[in-house]
Every structure is written in structure tokens, then in C-alpha cells.
Coordinates of C-alpha atoms and ligand atoms in Angstrom, one line a residue:
M1 CA 27.8 210.3 47.6
E2 CA 27.9 212.7 50.5
Q3 CA 30.2 211.5 53.3
Q4 CA 28.3 210.9 56.5
N5 CA 30.0 212.3 59.6
K6 CA 30.6 209.8 62.3
L7 CA 29.0 210.5 65.6
L8 CA 31.8 211.4 68.1
I9 CA 30.6 209.8 71.3
G10 CA 32.3 208.1 74.2
S11 CA 32.5 208.2 78.0
H12 CA 35.0 208.8 80.7
V13 CA 37.3 205.9 81.1
T14 CA 40.2 204.9 83.4
F15 CA 43.9 205.7 82.9
N16 CA 46.1 203.5 85.0
K17 CA 49.7 203.6 86.2
K18 CA 51.0 200.7 84.1
E19 CA 49.2 200.6 80.7
Q20 CA 48.2 204.3 80.9
L21 CA 46.5 205.5 77.7
V22 CA 46.4 202.0 76.3
A23 CA 44.0 201.0 79.1
S24 CA 41.9 204.0 78.3
V25 CA 41.7 203.2 74.6
E26 CA 40.9 199.5 75.3
E27 CA 38.1 200.5 77.6
A28 CA 36.7 203.0 75.1
I29 CA 36.8 200.3 72.3
S30 CA 34.9 197.9 74.6
Y31 CA 32.1 200.4 74.7
G32 CA 32.0 200.9 70.9
A33 CA 33.0 204.5 71.5
T34 CA 34.5 206.9 68.9
T35 CA 36.1 209.1 71.5
F36 CA 36.7 209.1 75.3
M37 CA 37.7 211.3 78.3
F38 CA 40.2 210.4 81.1
Y39 CA 41.9 211.9 84.1
T40 CA 45.7 211.5 84.1
G41 CA 45.5 210.3 87.7
A42 CA 42.9 210.1 90.5
P43 CA 40.5 213.1 90.1
Q44 CA 40.7 213.9 93.8
N45 CA 44.5 214.0 94.3
T46 CA 47.7 215.3 92.8
Q47 CA 49.6 212.0 92.6
R48 CA 50.7 211.5 89.0
T49 CA 52.9 208.9 87.5
E50 CA 55.3 209.8 84.8
I51 CA 54.0 209.5 81.2
D52 CA 55.4 206.4 79.5
D53 CA 55.9 207.3 75.8
F54 CA 56.0 203.7 74.8
Q55 CA 52.4 203.3 76.1
T56 CA 51.3 206.5 74.4
I57 CA 52.7 205.4 71.0
K58 CA 51.0 202.0 71.4
A59 CA 47.7 203.8 72.4
M60 CA 47.9 206.1 69.3
K61 CA 48.3 203.0 67.0
L62 CA 45.3 201.3 68.7
M63 CA 43.2 204.5 68.3
K64 CA 44.0 204.6 64.6
E65 CA 43.2 201.0 64.0
N66 CA 39.8 201.4 65.8
G67 CA 38.6 204.6 64.3
I68 CA 39.1 206.8 67.3
D69 CA 40.2 210.3 66.4
Q70 CA 43.0 211.5 68.7
N71 CA 41.9 215.1 68.2
A72 CA 38.6 214.4 69.7
V73 CA 39.9 212.8 73.0
I74 CA 39.4 214.9 76.1
V75 CA 41.3 215.1 79.4
H76 CA 39.6 216.2 82.6
A77 CA 41.6 218.2 85.2
P78 CA 41.4 217.1 88.9
Y79 CA 38.7 218.7 91.1
I80 CA 41.2 219.9 93.6
I81 CA 42.4 222.7 91.3
N82 CA 40.3 225.7 92.4
L83 CA 41.4 228.8 90.6
A84 CA 38.6 230.9 92.2
N85 CA 40.2 230.8 95.7
R86 CA 43.1 233.2 96.0
D87 CA 44.4 231.4 99.1
N88 CA 45.1 228.4 96.9
L89 CA 45.9 230.1 93.6
D90 CA 49.7 229.3 93.5
F91 CA 49.0 225.6 94.0
G92 CA 46.2 225.6 91.4
V93 CA 48.4 227.5 88.8
S94 CA 51.3 225.2 89.2
F95 CA 49.2 222.0 89.1
L96 CA 47.2 223.1 86.1
K97 CA 50.4 224.0 84.3
E98 CA 51.8 220.5 85.0
E99 CA 48.5 218.9 83.9
L100 CA 48.7 220.8 80.6
E101 CA 52.3 219.7 80.0
R102 CA 51.1 216.1 80.6
C103 CA 48.3 216.6 78.0
S104 CA 50.9 217.9 75.6
M105 CA 53.1 214.8 76.2
L106 CA 50.1 212.6 75.6
G107 CA 49.2 214.5 72.4
M108 CA 45.8 215.6 73.7
K109 CA 44.1 218.8 72.5
Y110 CA 41.6 219.6 75.2
L111 CA 41.7 219.8 79.0
V112 CA 38.4 220.3 80.8
L113 CA 38.5 222.4 83.9
H114 CA 35.9 223.4 86.5
P115 CA 36.2 227.2 86.8
G116 CA 36.2 227.0 90.6
S117 CA 34.3 227.9 93.7
H118 CA 34.7 231.3 95.4
V119 CA 34.2 229.7 98.9
G120 CA 32.6 232.8 100.4
K121 CA 34.8 235.4 98.8
G122 CA 32.2 236.5 96.4
K123 CA 31.6 236.0 92.7
E124 CA 33.4 239.1 91.5
E125 CA 36.6 238.2 93.3
G126 CA 36.3 234.6 92.3
I127 CA 36.0 235.5 88.6
A128 CA 39.0 237.9 88.9
T129 CA 41.1 235.2 90.5
I130 CA 40.2 232.7 87.9
R131 CA 41.3 235.1 85.1
K132 CA 44.5 235.8 86.9
G133 CA 45.2 232.1 87.4
I134 CA 44.6 231.2 83.8
N135 CA 46.7 234.1 82.5
Q136 CA 49.5 233.0 84.8
V137 CA 49.3 229.5 83.5
L138 CA 49.2 230.5 79.8
E139 CA 52.1 232.9 80.1
T140 CA 54.4 230.0 80.9
Y141 CA 52.7 227.1 79.1
H142 CA 53.2 227.3 75.4
G143 CA 51.9 223.9 74.2
N144 CA 48.9 223.2 72.0
T145 CA 46.4 221.9 74.6
M146 CA 43.4 224.2 75.1
I147 CA 41.7 224.7 78.4
L148 CA 37.9 224.1 78.3
L149 CA 35.9 225.8 81.1
E150 CA 32.9 223.6 82.0
T151 CA 29.4 224.9 82.6
M152 CA 28.6 224.2 86.3
A153 CA 25.4 223.3 88.2
G154 CA 25.9 226.2 90.6
K155 CA 26.3 223.9 93.6
G156 CA 27.7 225.7 96.7
S157 CA 29.7 228.7 95.6
E158 CA 30.6 227.3 92.1
I159 CA 31.3 229.9 89.4
G160 CA 30.4 229.3 85.8
S161 CA 26.7 228.2 86.1
N162 CA 25.6 230.7 83.5
F163 CA 27.0 231.9 80.2
L164 CA 27.5 235.5 81.4
E165 CA 29.9 234.4 84.1
L166 CA 31.9 232.3 81.7
K167 CA 31.9 235.2 79.2
E168 CA 33.3 237.4 82.0
I169 CA 36.1 235.0 82.7
L170 CA 36.9 234.6 79.0
E171 CA 37.0 238.4 78.4
G172 CA 39.7 238.8 81.0
I173 CA 42.0 236.2 79.5
T174 CA 44.9 237.5 77.5
Y175 CA 45.3 234.3 75.4
S176 CA 41.5 233.8 74.9
N177 CA 42.0 231.7 71.7
R178 CA 43.6 229.0 74.0
V179 CA 40.5 228.8 76.2
G180 CA 37.1 227.3 75.2
I181 CA 33.9 225.9 76.7
C182 CA 32.7 222.4 77.7
L183 CA 28.9 222.1 78.1
D184 CA 27.4 219.6 80.6
T185 CA 23.8 218.9 80.1
C186 CA 23.1 217.8 83.7
H187 CA 24.8 221.0 84.9
L188 CA 22.9 223.2 82.5
N189 CA 19.6 221.7 83.7
D190 CA 20.5 222.0 87.3
A191 CA 21.7 225.6 86.7
G192 CA 18.2 226.5 85.3
Y193 CA 18.6 226.2 81.5
D194 CA 15.5 224.5 79.9
L195 CA 16.9 221.8 77.7
T196 CA 13.5 220.9 76.3
N197 CA 13.9 224.3 74.5
F198 CA 17.5 223.7 73.4
D199 CA 17.5 225.9 70.4
Q200 CA 16.8 228.9 72.7
V201 CA 19.7 227.8 74.9
L202 CA 22.0 227.5 71.9
K203 CA 20.9 230.9 70.7
E204 CA 21.7 232.5 74.0
L205 CA 25.0 230.7 74.1
D206 CA 25.9 231.9 70.6
Q207 CA 25.0 235.5 71.4
I208 CA 26.9 235.6 74.7
I209 CA 29.9 233.4 74.1
G210 CA 29.8 232.1 70.5
L211 CA 29.2 228.5 69.4
D212 CA 32.7 228.3 68.0
K213 CA 34.0 228.3 71.6
V214 CA 32.3 225.0 72.4
K215 CA 34.8 222.1 72.0
C216 CA 33.2 219.3 74.1
I217 CA 29.8 218.3 75.5
H218 CA 29.2 216.1 78.6
I219 CA 26.0 214.2 78.0
N220 CA 24.3 213.3 81.3
D221 CA 20.7 213.1 82.4
S222 CA 19.9 214.7 85.8
K223 CA 18.5 213.2 89.0
N224 CA 17.1 216.6 90.0
E225 CA 14.7 219.3 88.7
I226 CA 15.7 222.2 86.6
N227 CA 17.3 225.0 88.6
S228 CA 18.0 222.6 91.6
H229 CA 21.8 223.4 91.7
K230 CA 22.5 219.9 92.8
D231 CA 24.7 218.2 90.2
R232 CA 23.8 214.5 90.4
H233 CA 24.1 212.7 87.1
E234 CA 21.5 210.1 85.9
N235 CA 21.6 207.6 83.1
I236 CA 20.5 208.7 79.7
G237 CA 16.7 208.9 79.6
F238 CA 16.1 208.1 83.3
G239 CA 16.3 211.6 84.6
T240 CA 14.5 214.9 84.5
I241 CA 15.9 215.9 81.1
G242 CA 14.7 212.8 79.3
F243 CA 15.8 210.8 76.3
D244 CA 14.4 212.9 73.4
P245 CA 15.8 216.3 74.5
L246 CA 19.2 214.6 75.0
L247 CA 19.0 212.9 71.6
K248 CA 18.3 216.3 70.0
I249 CA 21.4 217.7 71.5
I250 CA 23.6 214.8 70.6
F251 CA 22.5 214.9 66.9
H252 CA 22.1 218.6 66.6
E253 CA 23.4 219.8 63.2
K254 CA 25.3 222.7 64.7
L255 CA 27.1 220.5 67.2
K256 CA 27.9 217.6 64.9
D257 CA 31.7 217.8 65.0
I258 CA 31.9 218.2 68.8
P259 CA 32.9 215.2 70.9
K260 CA 30.1 214.1 73.3
I261 CA 31.2 212.4 76.6
L262 CA 28.9 210.4 78.9
E263 CA 29.6 210.7 82.6
T264 CA 26.5 208.8 83.8
P265 CA 26.6 206.6 86.9
Y266 CA 27.5 202.9 87.0
I267 CA 24.6 200.6 87.6
D268 CA 24.5 199.4 91.2
G269 CA 27.8 201.2 91.6
E270 CA 29.4 198.3 89.7
F271 CA 28.5 198.1 86.0
P272 CA 29.5 200.7 83.5
P273 CA 26.5 201.7 81.4
Y274 CA 28.4 203.2 78.4
K275 CA 28.3 200.4 75.9
Q276 CA 24.5 200.1 76.2
E277 CA 23.9 203.8 76.4
I278 CA 26.0 204.4 73.2
E279 CA 24.0 201.7 71.4
M280 CA 20.7 203.1 72.6
I281 CA 21.8 206.6 71.4
Q282 CA 22.8 205.2 68.0
E283 CA 19.5 203.4 67.7
K284 CA 17.7 206.6 68.7
K285 CA 15.2 204.5 70.7
F286 CA 14.8 204.5 74.5
H287 CA 15.2 201.2 76.3
E288 CA 13.0 201.2 79.4
N289 CA 14.9 198.1 80.6
L290 CA 18.3 199.5 79.9
K291 CA 19.6 199.2 83.5
E292 CA 18.5 195.5 83.7
E293 CA 20.1 194.8 80.3
I294 CA 23.4 196.2 81.6
V295 CA 23.3 194.1 84.8
K296 CA 22.5 191.0 82.7
Y297 CA 25.3 191.7 80.2
Y298 CA 28.0 192.0 82.9
Q299 CA 26.7 189.1 85.1
K300 CA 26.9 186.9 82.0
R301 CA 30.5 188.0 81.4
L302 CA 31.4 187.4 85.0
Q303 CA 30.1 183.8 84.8
A304 CA 31.9 183.1 81.5
Ligands
FE401 FE1 33.5 218.0 85.1
FE402 FE1 30.8 217.1 83.4
ZN403 ZN1 28.6 217.0 87.3

């Protein structure tokens, strides 16, 4: 019998000071996830606690027992790294390098990075600065963790909202085999890509960058219209992309081995939607009352 590939799906989860990766794995398990993504500290600041190898070993064991493939787990770099701004490049380079070292210590293969915002200095200079920054990092970091440049919505002066810009960055990187791409469906929509015609988008991506470069996909619906350059995520099936186009991406034959990560908003700012969203995706049937179901589920647990 042919072996069926397990869908690699999860969400972003917490990583805390004390339990560290164990807390992340436990949260992922509670959602029925087969992978997950985490920040090694708060996404907005540089405060990082030392990695506790005891917790990491415990987390690895927990992953193994629960069918989570360590090689599909994703780390997200903090937002404050902006390699496109030359005034801040030294900080960005040193922090990115430290973050990669932490990923190595944690045994993680992929680190997602926002390419950066040129903050008025212009796209060309921004792209050149990003290349320079990544080259500096990879000259001194020799671990196995790969940097994944995320496709952006094109909010403000963000670089990387189309495949050509990402290709330009990649072409200037000396160690380009250590840099890949992370797609984000909300960002693609907001950047102007029509996800209801996804095969066309994939074709373009393959021609410009190459599908083999894609190592992670963030699965989010969008609160805004195509080409809005806004970047506000919506729950699966509740936004302008819609359930069926997202489902087609998640189960696409050409993307089947790539981890898919939900970064959709909590319901009422309080309840994580991931367990129910993952179930709905696996059922392949949209739940109009999903948000109510989530609120009910967590209220019941709070009462218990
Ligand atoms: Fe991101
Ligand atoms: Fe994302
Ligand atoms: Zn986003």
C-alpha cells in the first residue's frame, strides 16, 4: 500500500523562559498540530534567555512521542531586525547571527526573516543592504539553520512583496544555498497576487525563484482586498481569500512536504483558534460558526 504523507500543519506557539521548547511542543500538541513555529523570545525585543539544553532534550522526546517532525519546526526572527536600513545594519547583523546560533542550539532547521523596510532610502539601496547584511551573517555563522525570507504585504516601505525583489536579494547572496523562501498567503494577497488562480502564482514563483526554495508557508486569510498592502490576518475562511483557495494551497501536490503555519488572530483577542482551524482544514469543510465554536470550547474549559 502506498504510504500517505501526513499533512504538516501547525501554528505559531509560545516559547517561555522556564519550560522553553517544552511549552511550545505542549501547546502544539494541544492543537493536534504536526509542526509549529515559535519566537525564541518576545518578537518585538532583543531580550533572550539562555537556552536550557535539559528542556530542549525533553522537548525533542515529546515531539518524537507525538509525531511532530523536528525538521519541520520553524523559528521566526524578531521584527526589530531590519537589514534594509544601513543605519541599523550592525545591530541587525549581530542579532540575526545570535538568533541563528540559538536555532542551532535548539536543533531547528529554519529561521523565517522579514527582509526589511528601506525607510525612505529607496528599494535599490534597501535590497543592496539586505544582501550585504545576510552575507556578513553567513560569513561568520556556519551552523545548519537556513534563513527563509518571507514574502511581505508591501506595507510602508517593506521590501519583498514580489518575487522579483526576493530574487534580486537571493542573487546577491554568496551562500545562496543557505537562504530560502517562506510564503505568506495573507501577504501574497495584500501584495496583489490572485490566490484564486494559485497555479498561475506558483508558475510565476517557479520561473522567477524556483519552487525548491520554498521551505515554509504561512497560512492566513486576509481582512483586506487583494493589492491593499495592509497585512492584517483573518481566520481561515473568514477573509477575502476564502476557504477553498486556502484549502487548495494547503493540499497542493507540489507543496505537500512543506510545513504550513497558521498565524491567524485569536478570537476576541483571547482564544487561540488553531485547534479548531486545523480540524476544519483536515475535514476540508468550512464551519460558518467556527468562531462561536472556539469561544464555547474555551469557556467550557475555563468553567471546568
Ligand atoms: Fe512573519
Ligand atoms: Fe507570516
Ligand atoms: Zn503578516
